[in-house]
Tab-separated table of N, CA, C and O in Angstrom:
chain	number	residue	atom	x	y	z
I	1	MET	N	16.167	11.877	2.519
I	1	MET	CA	15.753	11.873	3.908
I	1	MET	C	14.239	11.852	4.017
I	1	MET	O	13.674	11.068	4.744
I	2	ASN	N	13.562	12.696	3.278
I	2	ASN	CA	12.117	12.749	3.277
I	2	ASN	C	11.533	11.412	2.840
I	2	ASN	O	10.551	10.956	3.403
I	3	ASN	N	12.161	10.797	1.857
I	3	ASN	CA	11.692	9.515	1.357
I	3	ASN	C	11.866	8.428	2.418
I	3	ASN	O	11.006	7.570	2.570
I	4	LYS	N	12.967	8.474	3.160
I	4	LYS	CA	13.189	7.493	4.227
I	4	LYS	C	12.127	7.642	5.305
I	4	LYS	O	11.600	6.654	5.818
I	5	LEU	N	11.812	8.868	5.661
I	5	LEU	CA	10.784	9.126	6.666
I	5	LEU	C	9.435	8.611	6.183
I	5	LEU	O	8.714	7.957	6.933
I	6	MET	N	9.122	8.866	4.923
I	6	MET	CA	7.862	8.398	4.356
I	6	MET	C	7.804	6.876	4.382
I	6	MET	O	6.793	6.293	4.764
I	7	ASN	N	8.896	6.218	3.991
I	7	ASN	CA	8.922	4.757	4.004
I	7	ASN	C	8.761	4.205	5.412
I	7	ASN	O	8.079	3.207	5.619
I	8	THR	N	9.372	4.851	6.385
I	8	THR	CA	9.231	4.419	7.768
I	8	THR	C	7.789	4.566	8.228
I	8	THR	O	7.238	3.669	8.868
I	9	MET	N	7.176	5.693	7.885
I	9	MET	CA	5.781	5.917	8.252
I	9	MET	C	4.878	4.879	7.587
I	9	MET	O	3.971	4.343	8.220
I	10	ILE	N	5.135	4.594	6.328
I	10	ILE	CA	4.337	3.627	5.590
I	10	ILE	C	4.468	2.244	6.223
I	10	ILE	O	3.481	1.548	6.437
I	11	THR	N	5.690	1.863	6.538
I	11	THR	CA	5.918	0.550	7.143
I	11	THR	C	5.195	0.439	8.476
I	11	THR	O	4.509	-0.549	8.741
I	12	THR	N	5.321	1.460	9.306
I	12	THR	CA	4.663	1.453	10.609
I	12	THR	C	3.150	1.362	10.460
I	12	THR	O	2.495	0.585	11.158
I	13	THR	N	2.608	2.133	9.548
I	13	THR	CA	1.174	2.134	9.320
I	13	THR	C	0.704	0.765	8.844
I	13	THR	O	-0.309	0.240	9.316
I	14	LEU	N	1.437	0.182	7.923
I	14	LEU	CA	1.036	-1.106	7.387
I	14	LEU	C	1.087	-2.189	8.455
I	14	LEU	O	0.181	-3.013	8.549
I	15	ILE	N	2.112	-2.163	9.279
I	15	ILE	CA	2.210	-3.156	10.349
I	15	ILE	C	1.030	-3.002	11.310
I	15	ILE	O	0.447	-3.996	11.749
I	16	ALA	N	0.655	-1.765	11.590
I	16	ALA	CA	-0.509	-1.538	12.448
I	16	ALA	C	-1.778	-2.072	11.802
I	16	ALA	O	-2.615	-2.691	12.468
I	17	CYS	N	-1.916	-1.863	10.500
I	17	CYS	CA	-3.085	-2.381	9.781
I	17	CYS	C	-3.133	-3.903	9.828
I	17	CYS	O	-4.203	-4.492	9.964
I	18	LEU	N	-1.983	-4.528	9.724
I	18	LEU	CA	-1.929	-5.988	9.711
I	18	LEU	C	-2.482	-6.579	11.005
I	18	LEU	O	-3.040	-7.672	10.991
I	19	GLY	N	-2.348	-5.862	12.076
I	19	GLY	CA	-2.852	-6.347	13.348
I	19	GLY	C	-4.361	-6.468	13.384
I	19	GLY	O	-4.911	-7.231	14.171
I	20	PHE	N	-5.052	-5.759	12.519
I	20	PHE	CA	-6.505	-5.785	12.513
I	20	PHE	C	-7.092	-6.788	11.537
I	20	PHE	O	-8.297	-6.945	11.453
I	21	ALA	N	-6.247	-7.437	10.787
I	21	ALA	CA	-6.746	-8.327	9.744
I	21	ALA	C	-6.580	-9.782	10.139
I	21	ALA	O	-5.749	-10.130	10.948
I	22	SER	N	-7.404	-10.623	9.541
I	22	SER	CA	-7.234	-12.063	9.731
I	22	SER	C	-7.433	-12.744	8.391
I	22	SER	O	-8.277	-12.357	7.596
I	23	ALA	N	-6.640	-13.768	8.144
I	23	ALA	CA	-6.781	-14.523	6.899
I	23	ALA	C	-7.973	-15.453	7.057
I	23	ALA	O	-8.220	-15.998	8.103
I	24	SER	N	-8.699	-15.634	5.971
I	24	SER	CA	-9.877	-16.483	6.038
I	24	SER	C	-10.200	-17.016	4.656
I	24	SER	O	-9.362	-17.021	3.773
I	25	VAL	N	-11.441	-17.443	4.462
I	25	VAL	CA	-11.901	-18.030	3.210
I	25	VAL	C	-12.064	-16.990	2.124
I	25	VAL	O	-11.441	-15.950	2.166
I	26	MET	N	-12.900	-17.245	1.164
I	26	MET	CA	-13.099	-16.338	0.031
I	26	MET	C	-13.460	-14.937	0.510
I	26	MET	O	-14.187	-14.758	1.474
I	27	ALA	N	-12.923	-13.957	-0.184
I	27	ALA	CA	-13.071	-12.577	0.255
I	27	ALA	C	-14.404	-11.990	-0.188
I	27	ALA	O	-14.842	-12.194	-1.304
I	28	GLY	N	-15.022	-11.243	0.718
I	28	GLY	CA	-16.225	-10.496	0.401
I	28	GLY	C	-15.908	-9.019	0.489
I	28	GLY	O	-15.338	-8.571	1.473
I	29	ARG	N	-16.258	-8.276	-0.518
I	29	ARG	CA	-15.912	-6.855	-0.576
I	29	ARG	C	-17.123	-5.994	-0.298
I	29	ARG	O	-18.229	-6.317	-0.698
I	30	ASP	N	-16.852	-4.862	0.347
I	30	ASP	CA	-17.888	-3.850	0.465
I	30	ASP	C	-17.506	-2.674	-0.442
I	30	ASP	O	-16.456	-2.689	-1.087
I	31	ALA	N	-18.349	-1.644	-0.488
I	31	ALA	CA	-18.119	-0.512	-1.397
I	31	ALA	C	-16.812	0.213	-1.076
I	31	ALA	O	-16.104	0.652	-1.988
I	32	PHE	N	-16.469	0.326	0.207
I	32	PHE	CA	-15.228	1.003	0.594
I	32	PHE	C	-14.014	0.208	0.127
I	32	PHE	O	-13.030	0.777	-0.343
I	33	GLN	N	-14.096	-1.106	0.244
I	33	GLN	CA	-12.994	-1.942	-0.223
I	33	GLN	C	-12.871	-1.874	-1.741
I	33	GLN	O	-11.760	-1.832	-2.268
I	34	GLU	N	-13.981	-1.847	-2.450
I	34	GLU	CA	-13.950	-1.730	-3.914
I	34	GLU	C	-13.233	-0.440	-4.326
I	34	GLU	O	-12.397	-0.451	-5.221
I	35	LYS	N	-13.566	0.653	-3.654
I	35	LYS	CA	-12.932	1.947	-3.956
I	35	LYS	C	-11.442	1.886	-3.648
I	35	LYS	O	-10.613	2.360	-4.432
I	36	LEU	N	-11.085	1.282	-2.528
I	36	LEU	CA	-9.679	1.168	-2.161
I	36	LEU	C	-8.928	0.302	-3.166
I	36	LEU	O	-7.802	0.623	-3.553
I	37	ILE	N	-9.542	-0.756	-3.632
I	37	ILE	CA	-8.912	-1.625	-4.634
I	37	ILE	C	-8.634	-0.836	-5.914
I	37	ILE	O	-7.565	-0.967	-6.514
I	38	GLN	N	-9.573	0.007	-6.322
I	38	GLN	CA	-9.354	0.860	-7.493
I	38	GLN	C	-8.170	1.804	-7.253
I	38	GLN	O	-7.323	1.989	-8.137
I	39	ASN	N	-8.096	2.385	-6.061
I	39	ASN	CA	-6.984	3.279	-5.729
I	39	ASN	C	-5.653	2.528	-5.724
I	39	ASN	O	-4.637	3.059	-6.177
I	40	VAL	N	-5.659	1.305	-5.222
I	40	VAL	CA	-4.439	0.491	-5.192
I	40	VAL	C	-3.972	0.201	-6.620
I	40	VAL	O	-2.777	0.219	-6.909
I	41	GLN	N	-4.906	-0.027	-7.524
I	41	GLN	CA	-4.550	-0.260	-8.930
I	41	GLN	C	-3.919	0.984	-9.549
I	41	GLN	O	-2.947	0.887	-10.301
I	42	LEU	N	-4.453	2.154	-9.233
I	42	LEU	CA	-3.861	3.413	-9.716
I	42	LEU	C	-2.456	3.609	-9.136
I	42	LEU	O	-1.550	4.075	-9.828
I	43	THR	N	-2.301	3.230	-7.884
I	43	THR	CA	-1.000	3.332	-7.235
I	43	THR	C	0.004	2.419	-7.932
I	43	THR	O	1.159	2.804	-8.159
I	44	LYS	N	-0.426	1.228	-8.289
I	44	LYS	CA	0.439	0.279	-9.003
I	44	LYS	C	0.852	0.852	-10.359
I	44	LYS	O	2.007	0.723	-10.771
I	45	GLN	N	-0.070	1.499	-11.043
I	45	GLN	CA	0.252	2.123	-12.324
I	45	GLN	C	1.323	3.199	-12.150
I	45	GLN	O	2.237	3.323	-12.970
I	46	LYS	N	1.227	3.972	-11.074
I	46	LYS	CA	2.223	5.017	-10.799
I	46	LYS	C	3.592	4.381	-10.581
I	46	LYS	O	4.606	4.873	-11.077
I	47	LEU	N	3.637	3.257	-9.884
I	47	LEU	CA	4.900	2.561	-9.654
I	47	LEU	C	5.477	2.054	-10.973
I	47	LEU	O	6.685	2.174	-11.210
I	48	GLU	N	4.644	1.543	-11.846
I	48	GLU	CA	5.115	1.067	-13.149
I	48	GLU	C	5.684	2.226	-13.974
I	48	GLU	O	6.693	2.059	-14.655
I	49	GLU	N	5.042	3.387	-13.897
I	49	GLU	CA	5.564	4.578	-14.583
I	49	GLU	C	6.942	4.941	-14.029
I	49	GLU	O	7.853	5.275	-14.789
I	50	ALA	N	7.073	4.875	-12.719
I	50	ALA	CA	8.352	5.206	-12.085
I	50	ALA	C	9.435	4.228	-12.523
I	50	ALA	O	10.566	4.633	-12.812
I	51	LYS	N	9.100	2.953	-12.586
I	51	LYS	CA	10.083	1.949	-12.989
I	51	LYS	C	10.555	2.176	-14.423
I	51	LYS	O	11.699	1.872	-14.758
I	52	ALA	N	9.691	2.738	-15.251
I	52	ALA	CA	10.021	2.958	-16.661
I	52	ALA	C	10.766	4.266	-16.893
I	52	ALA	O	11.223	4.522	-18.005
I	53	SER	N	10.906	5.094	-15.867
I	53	SER	CA	11.575	6.380	-16.043
I	53	SER	C	12.911	6.388	-15.299
I	53	SER	O	13.273	5.436	-14.624
I	54	LYS	N	13.621	7.481	-15.457
I	54	LYS	CA	14.963	7.614	-14.860
I	54	LYS	C	15.121	8.981	-14.218
I	54	LYS	O	14.380	9.918	-14.517
I	55	GLY	N	16.111	9.088	-13.351
I	55	GLY	CA	16.533	10.367	-12.795
I	55	GLY	C	15.468	11.082	-11.979
I	55	GLY	O	14.746	10.479	-11.202
I	56	ALA	N	15.410	12.399	-12.200
I	56	ALA	CA	14.498	13.253	-11.438
I	56	ALA	C	13.041	12.874	-11.669
I	56	ALA	O	12.228	12.910	-10.736
I	57	GLU	N	12.710	12.489	-12.892
I	57	GLU	CA	11.331	12.072	-13.187
I	57	GLU	C	10.967	10.820	-12.393
I	57	GLU	O	9.877	10.718	-11.835
I	58	GLN	N	11.892	9.878	-12.322
I	58	GLN	CA	11.642	8.659	-11.549
I	58	GLN	C	11.436	8.997	-10.077
I	58	GLN	O	10.509	8.500	-9.444
I	59	GLN	N	12.278	9.874	-9.543
I	59	GLN	CA	12.150	10.239	-8.133
I	59	GLN	C	10.820	10.933	-7.868
I	59	GLN	O	10.176	10.686	-6.858
I	60	LYS	N	10.406	11.796	-8.785
I	60	LYS	CA	9.115	12.489	-8.652
I	60	LYS	C	7.981	11.464	-8.611
I	60	LYS	O	7.091	11.529	-7.746
I	61	LEU	N	8.007	10.496	-9.520
I	61	LEU	CA	6.959	9.473	-9.570
I	61	LEU	C	7.000	8.564	-8.342
I	61	LEU	O	5.946	8.168	-7.820
I	62	LEU	N	8.196	8.241	-7.859
I	62	LEU	CA	8.312	7.428	-6.649
I	62	LEU	C	7.755	8.169	-5.433
I	62	LEU	O	7.093	7.567	-4.577
I	63	ASN	N	7.999	9.466	-5.366
I	63	ASN	CA	7.432	10.266	-4.274
I	63	ASN	C	5.907	10.294	-4.352
I	63	ASN	O	5.223	10.192	-3.330
I	64	GLU	N	5.374	10.432	-5.561
I	64	GLU	CA	3.923	10.402	-5.739
I	64	GLU	C	3.376	9.035	-5.336
I	64	GLU	O	2.329	8.947	-4.680
I	65	HIS	N	4.078	7.975	-5.732
I	65	HIS	CA	3.655	6.627	-5.371
I	65	HIS	C	3.653	6.456	-3.853
I	65	HIS	O	2.706	5.909	-3.275
I	66	ALA	N	4.706	6.940	-3.184
I	66	ALA	CA	4.792	6.834	-1.728
I	66	ALA	C	3.623	7.556	-1.061
I	66	ALA	O	3.040	7.044	-0.096
I	67	GLN	N	3.269	8.715	-1.572
I	67	GLN	CA	2.139	9.462	-1.007
I	67	GLN	C	0.829	8.704	-1.235
I	67	GLN	O	-0.021	8.632	-0.341
I	68	MET	N	0.677	8.127	-2.420
I	68	MET	CA	-0.526	7.341	-2.708
I	68	MET	C	-0.600	6.125	-1.774
I	68	MET	O	-1.685	5.809	-1.262
I	69	LEU	N	0.520	5.459	-1.560
I	69	LEU	CA	0.555	4.327	-0.620
I	69	LEU	C	0.132	4.785	0.777
I	69	LEU	O	-0.669	4.119	1.445
I	70	HIS	N	0.683	5.895	1.195
I	70	HIS	CA	0.349	6.441	2.511
I	70	HIS	C	-1.156	6.700	2.621
I	70	HIS	O	-1.785	6.330	3.627
I	71	ASP	N	-1.726	7.310	1.604
I	71	ASP	CA	-3.165	7.607	1.601
I	71	ASP	C	-3.990	6.323	1.615
I	71	ASP	O	-4.995	6.227	2.326
I	72	ASN	N	-3.566	5.331	0.824
I	72	ASN	CA	-4.288	4.052	0.791
I	72	ASN	C	-4.232	3.359	2.150
I	72	ASN	O	-5.220	2.787	2.605
I	73	MET	N	-3.077	3.408	2.789
I	73	MET	CA	-2.959	2.764	4.097
I	73	MET	C	-3.757	3.505	5.162
I	73	MET	O	-4.322	2.881	6.062
I	74	ALA	N	-3.827	4.817	5.055
I	74	ALA	CA	-4.658	5.586	5.985
I	74	ALA	C	-6.128	5.189	5.802
I	74	ALA	O	-6.852	4.990	6.784
I	75	ALA	N	-6.561	5.032	4.555
I	75	ALA	CA	-7.932	4.596	4.285
I	75	ALA	C	-8.163	3.191	4.834
I	75	ALA	O	-9.207	2.899	5.421
I	76	CYS	N	-7.167	2.346	4.673
I	76	CYS	CA	-7.236	0.982	5.167
I	76	CYS	C	-7.412	0.971	6.691
I	76	CYS	O	-8.206	0.213	7.241
I	77	ARG	N	-6.677	1.827	7.345
I	77	ARG	CA	-6.725	1.918	8.800
I	77	ARG	C	-8.102	2.370	9.276
I	77	ARG	O	-8.571	1.951	10.335
I	78	GLU	N	-8.770	3.211	8.494
I	78	GLU	CA	-10.072	3.754	8.888
I	78	GLU	C	-11.223	2.784	8.612
I	78	GLU	O	-12.295	2.943	9.172
I	79	MET	N	-10.984	1.810	7.758
I	79	MET	CA	-12.059	0.895	7.359
I	79	MET	C	-12.424	-0.043	8.497
I	79	MET	O	-11.564	-0.548	9.196
I	80	LYS	N	-13.708	-0.264	8.649
I	80	LYS	CA	-14.225	-1.198	9.647
I	80	LYS	C	-15.355	-1.997	8.993
I	80	LYS	O	-16.084	-1.479	8.159
I	81	PRO	N	-15.506	-3.256	9.380
I	81	PRO	CA	-16.652	-4.001	8.850
I	81	PRO	C	-17.949	-3.368	9.356
I	81	PRO	O	-17.988	-2.850	10.474
I	82	LYS	N	-18.963	-3.375	8.524
I	82	LYS	CA	-20.216	-2.729	8.933
I	82	LYS	C	-20.913	-3.559	10.015
I	82	LYS	O	-20.727	-4.775	10.111
I	83	ALA	N	-21.678	-2.880	10.809
I	83	ALA	CA	-22.407	-3.523	11.902
I	83	ALA	C	-23.441	-4.495	11.340
I	83	ALA	O	-23.961	-4.303	10.240
I	84	GLY	N	-23.708	-5.528	12.066
I	84	GLY	CA	-24.746	-6.472	11.681
I	84	GLY	C	-24.297	-7.576	10.743
I	84	GLY	O	-25.120	-8.358	10.273
I	85	MET	N	-23.010	-7.643	10.448
I	85	MET	CA	-22.515	-8.716	9.580
I	85	MET	C	-22.547	-10.043	10.339
I	85	MET	O	-22.320	-10.076	11.547
I	86	SER	N	-22.800	-11.097	9.595
I	86	SER	CA	-22.682	-12.424	10.192
I	86	SER	C	-21.202	-12.717	10.406
I	86	SER	O	-20.332	-12.028	9.871
I	87	GLU	N	-20.905	-13.745	11.163
I	87	GLU	CA	-19.513	-14.118	11.398
I	87	GLU	C	-18.824	-14.453	10.079
I	87	GLU	O	-17.680	-14.057	9.842
I	88	LYS	N	-19.510	-15.159	9.203
I	88	LYS	CA	-18.943	-15.523	7.888
I	88	LYS	C	-18.670	-14.274	7.054
I	88	LYS	O	-17.602	-14.146	6.449
I	89	GLU	N	-19.618	-13.338	7.019
I	89	GLU	CA	-19.417	-12.096	6.264
I	89	GLU	C	-18.247	-11.295	6.827
I	89	GLU	O	-17.441	-10.748	6.076
I	90	ARG	N	-18.154	-11.236	8.141
I	90	ARG	CA	-17.064	-10.505	8.782
I	90	ARG	C	-15.717	-11.167	8.464
I	90	ARG	O	-14.741	-10.492	8.138
I	91	ASP	N	-15.683	-12.489	8.528
I	91	ASP	CA	-14.455	-13.212	8.174
I	91	ASP	C	-14.052	-12.933	6.735
I	91	ASP	O	-12.872	-12.725	6.435
I	92	GLU	N	-15.028	-12.929	5.824
I	92	GLU	CA	-14.745	-12.643	4.420
I	92	GLU	C	-14.266	-11.215	4.246
I	92	GLU	O	-13.359	-10.936	3.462
I	93	TRP	N	-14.878	-10.287	4.988
I	93	TRP	CA	-14.466	-8.884	4.919
I	93	TRP	C	-13.007	-8.746	5.351
I	93	TRP	O	-12.213	-8.093	4.681
I	94	PHE	N	-12.655	-9.378	6.470
I	94	PHE	CA	-11.276	-9.302	6.961
I	94	PHE	C	-10.297	-9.986	6.007
I	94	PHE	O	-9.170	-9.523	5.845
I	95	ALA	N	-10.712	-11.062	5.376
I	95	ALA	CA	-9.837	-11.728	4.404
I	95	ALA	C	-9.543	-10.794	3.229
I	95	ALA	O	-8.404	-10.703	2.758
I	96	GLU	N	-10.553	-10.085	2.757
I	96	GLU	CA	-10.354	-9.119	1.669
I	96	GLU	C	-9.466	-7.975	2.137
I	96	GLU	O	-8.585	-7.516	1.417
I	97	HIS	N	-9.680	-7.523	3.348
I	97	HIS	CA	-8.872	-6.449	3.922
I	97	HIS	C	-7.403	-6.878	3.976
I	97	HIS	O	-6.508	-6.107	3.614
I	98	GLN	N	-7.168	-8.108	4.375
I	98	GLN	CA	-5.805	-8.647	4.427
I	98	GLN	C	-5.189	-8.699	3.035
I	98	GLN	O	-4.027	-8.356	2.844
I	99	ARG	N	-5.966	-9.109	2.043
I	99	ARG	CA	-5.467	-9.177	0.669
I	99	ARG	C	-5.057	-7.789	0.174
I	99	ARG	O	-4.011	-7.622	-0.455
I	100	ILE	N	-5.857	-6.781	0.478
I	100	ILE	CA	-5.542	-5.407	0.086
I	100	ILE	C	-4.236	-4.966	0.752
I	100	ILE	O	-3.350	-4.409	0.093
I	101	MET	N	-4.104	-5.243	2.036
I	101	MET	CA	-2.891	-4.838	2.749
I	101	MET	C	-1.663	-5.580	2.224
I	101	MET	O	-0.582	-4.998	2.127
I	102	ASP	N	-1.821	-6.847	1.883
I	102	ASP	CA	-0.711	-7.599	1.291
I	102	ASP	C	-0.275	-6.958	-0.026
I	102	ASP	O	0.922	-6.871	-0.315
I	103	THR	N	-1.236	-6.515	-0.815
I	103	THR	CA	-0.931	-5.847	-2.080
I	103	THR	C	-0.167	-4.552	-1.829
I	103	THR	O	0.821	-4.258	-2.504
I	104	LEU	N	-0.610	-3.788	-0.849
I	104	LEU	CA	0.082	-2.541	-0.498
I	104	LEU	C	1.511	-2.819	-0.024
I	104	LEU	O	2.445	-2.117	-0.416
I	105	MET	N	1.689	-3.841	0.782
I	105	MET	CA	3.025	-4.195	1.266
I	105	MET	C	3.922	-4.594	0.094
I	105	MET	O	5.080	-4.196	0.035
I	106	GLY	N	3.384	-5.359	-0.839
I	106	GLY	CA	4.151	-5.743	-2.022
I	106	GLY	C	4.598	-4.532	-2.822
I	106	GLY	O	5.743	-4.469	-3.287
I	107	GLN	N	3.703	-3.575	-2.991
I	107	GLN	CA	4.067	-2.353	-3.719
I	107	GLN	C	5.130	-1.565	-2.970
I	107	GLN	O	6.054	-1.020	-3.576
I	108	MET	N	5.016	-1.506	-1.657
I	108	MET	CA	6.001	-0.768	-0.874
I	108	MET	C	7.377	-1.420	-1.021
I	108	MET	O	8.382	-0.729	-1.192
I	109	MET	N	7.424	-2.731	-0.989
I	109	MET	CA	8.694	-3.432	-1.142
I	109	MET	C	9.265	-3.223	-2.545
I	109	MET	O	10.466	-3.027	-2.711
I	110	GLU	N	8.396	-3.250	-3.544
I	110	GLU	CA	8.835	-3.022	-4.919
I	110	GLU	C	9.365	-1.599	-5.085
I	110	GLU	O	10.391	-1.377	-5.732
I	111	GLU	N	8.682	-0.631	-4.482
I	111	GLU	CA	9.145	0.758	-4.528
I	111	GLU	C	10.527	0.878	-3.896
I	111	GLU	O	11.407	1.570	-4.415
I	112	HIS	N	10.718	0.200	-2.779
I	112	HIS	CA	12.017	0.239	-2.110
I	112	HIS	C	13.117	-0.308	-3.018
I	112	HIS	O	14.207	0.266	-3.091
I	113	LYS	N	12.838	-1.375	-3.733
I	113	LYS	CA	13.819	-1.955	-4.661
I	113	LYS	C	14.166	-0.966	-5.769
I	113	LYS	O	15.330	-0.822	-6.136
I	114	VAL	N	13.152	-0.293	-6.306
I	114	VAL	CA	13.395	0.695	-7.366
I	114	VAL	C	14.233	1.831	-6.807
I	114	VAL	O	15.199	2.277	-7.442
I	115	ASN	N	13.893	2.313	-5.619
I	115	ASN	CA	14.661	3.379	-4.973
I	115	ASN	C	16.106	2.962	-4.768
I	115	ASN	O	17.028	3.712	-5.073
I	116	ALA	N	16.301	1.768	-4.253
I	116	ALA	CA	17.654	1.286	-3.962
I	116	ALA	C	18.467	1.113	-5.239
I	116	ALA	O	19.655	1.427	-5.278
I	117	SER	N	17.837	0.639	-6.294
I	117	SER	CA	18.569	0.413	-7.538
I	117	SER	C	18.906	1.711	-8.261
I	117	SER	O	19.824	1.743	-9.082
I	118	SER	N	18.190	2.784	-7.945
I	118	SER	CA	18.459	4.062	-8.619
I	118	SER	C	19.498	4.896	-7.884
I	118	SER	O	19.936	5.920	-8.383
I	119	MET	N	19.908	4.445	-6.687
I	119	MET	CA	20.917	5.188	-5.920
I	119	MET	C	22.307	4.767	-6.351
I	119	MET	O	22.549	3.586	-6.560
I	120	PRO	N	23.234	5.727	-6.440
I	120	PRO	CA	24.619	5.365	-6.725
I	120	PRO	C	25.176	4.501	-5.592
I	120	PRO	O	24.793	4.664	-4.442
I	121	CYS	N	26.071	3.600	-5.913
I	121	CYS	CA	26.637	2.680	-4.930
I	121	CYS	C	27.300	3.393	-3.767
I	121	CYS	O	27.205	2.970	-2.628
I	122	ASP	N	28.000	4.515	-4.028
I	122	ASP	CA	28.685	5.214	-2.945
I	122	ASP	C	27.715	5.823	-1.960
I	122	ASP	O	28.038	6.051	-0.807
I	123	HIS	N	26.455	6.045	-2.374
I	123	HIS	CA	25.442	6.592	-1.475
I	123	HIS	C	25.123	5.601	-0.357
I	123	HIS	O	24.827	5.985	0.750
I	124	HIS	N	25.176	4.302	-0.664
I	124	HIS	CA	24.884	3.278	0.332
I	124	HIS	C	25.960	3.203	1.401
I	124	HIS	O	25.718	2.711	2.482
I	125	MET	N	27.155	3.651	1.077
I	125	MET	CA	28.277	3.544	2.005
I	125	MET	C	28.261	4.636	3.069
I	125	MET	O	28.916	4.517	4.077
I	126	LYS	N	27.537	5.706	2.849
I	126	LYS	CA	27.559	6.852	3.780
I	126	LYS	C	26.713	6.585	5.004
I	126	LYS	O	25.846	5.860	5.080
């Protein structure tokens, strides 16, 4: 139940983040985006650890991954392009922001697949 609530919150947050992004040309990163990209990579590593484990350990790692995703999306939501950017710089910033959010969405979907595959079949019927 807690995991379902977390996934719902993550999905809602990500959809809200998507509304602020626009796809554009080559991405330009700022220091906040660089830090977030590093955090996203750590989050991906946690998901890989979860995929390689089973049972209670897998669930523990998936919960940690979900929390990391939540934190990354909260950071994403708080990020704004800095004042004084040219239109091209702002477009590049938003393109990078979109790429980060796409990566987070991919991880969330992958986490959901791992969660679903680790549940007994009769659990889906309830």
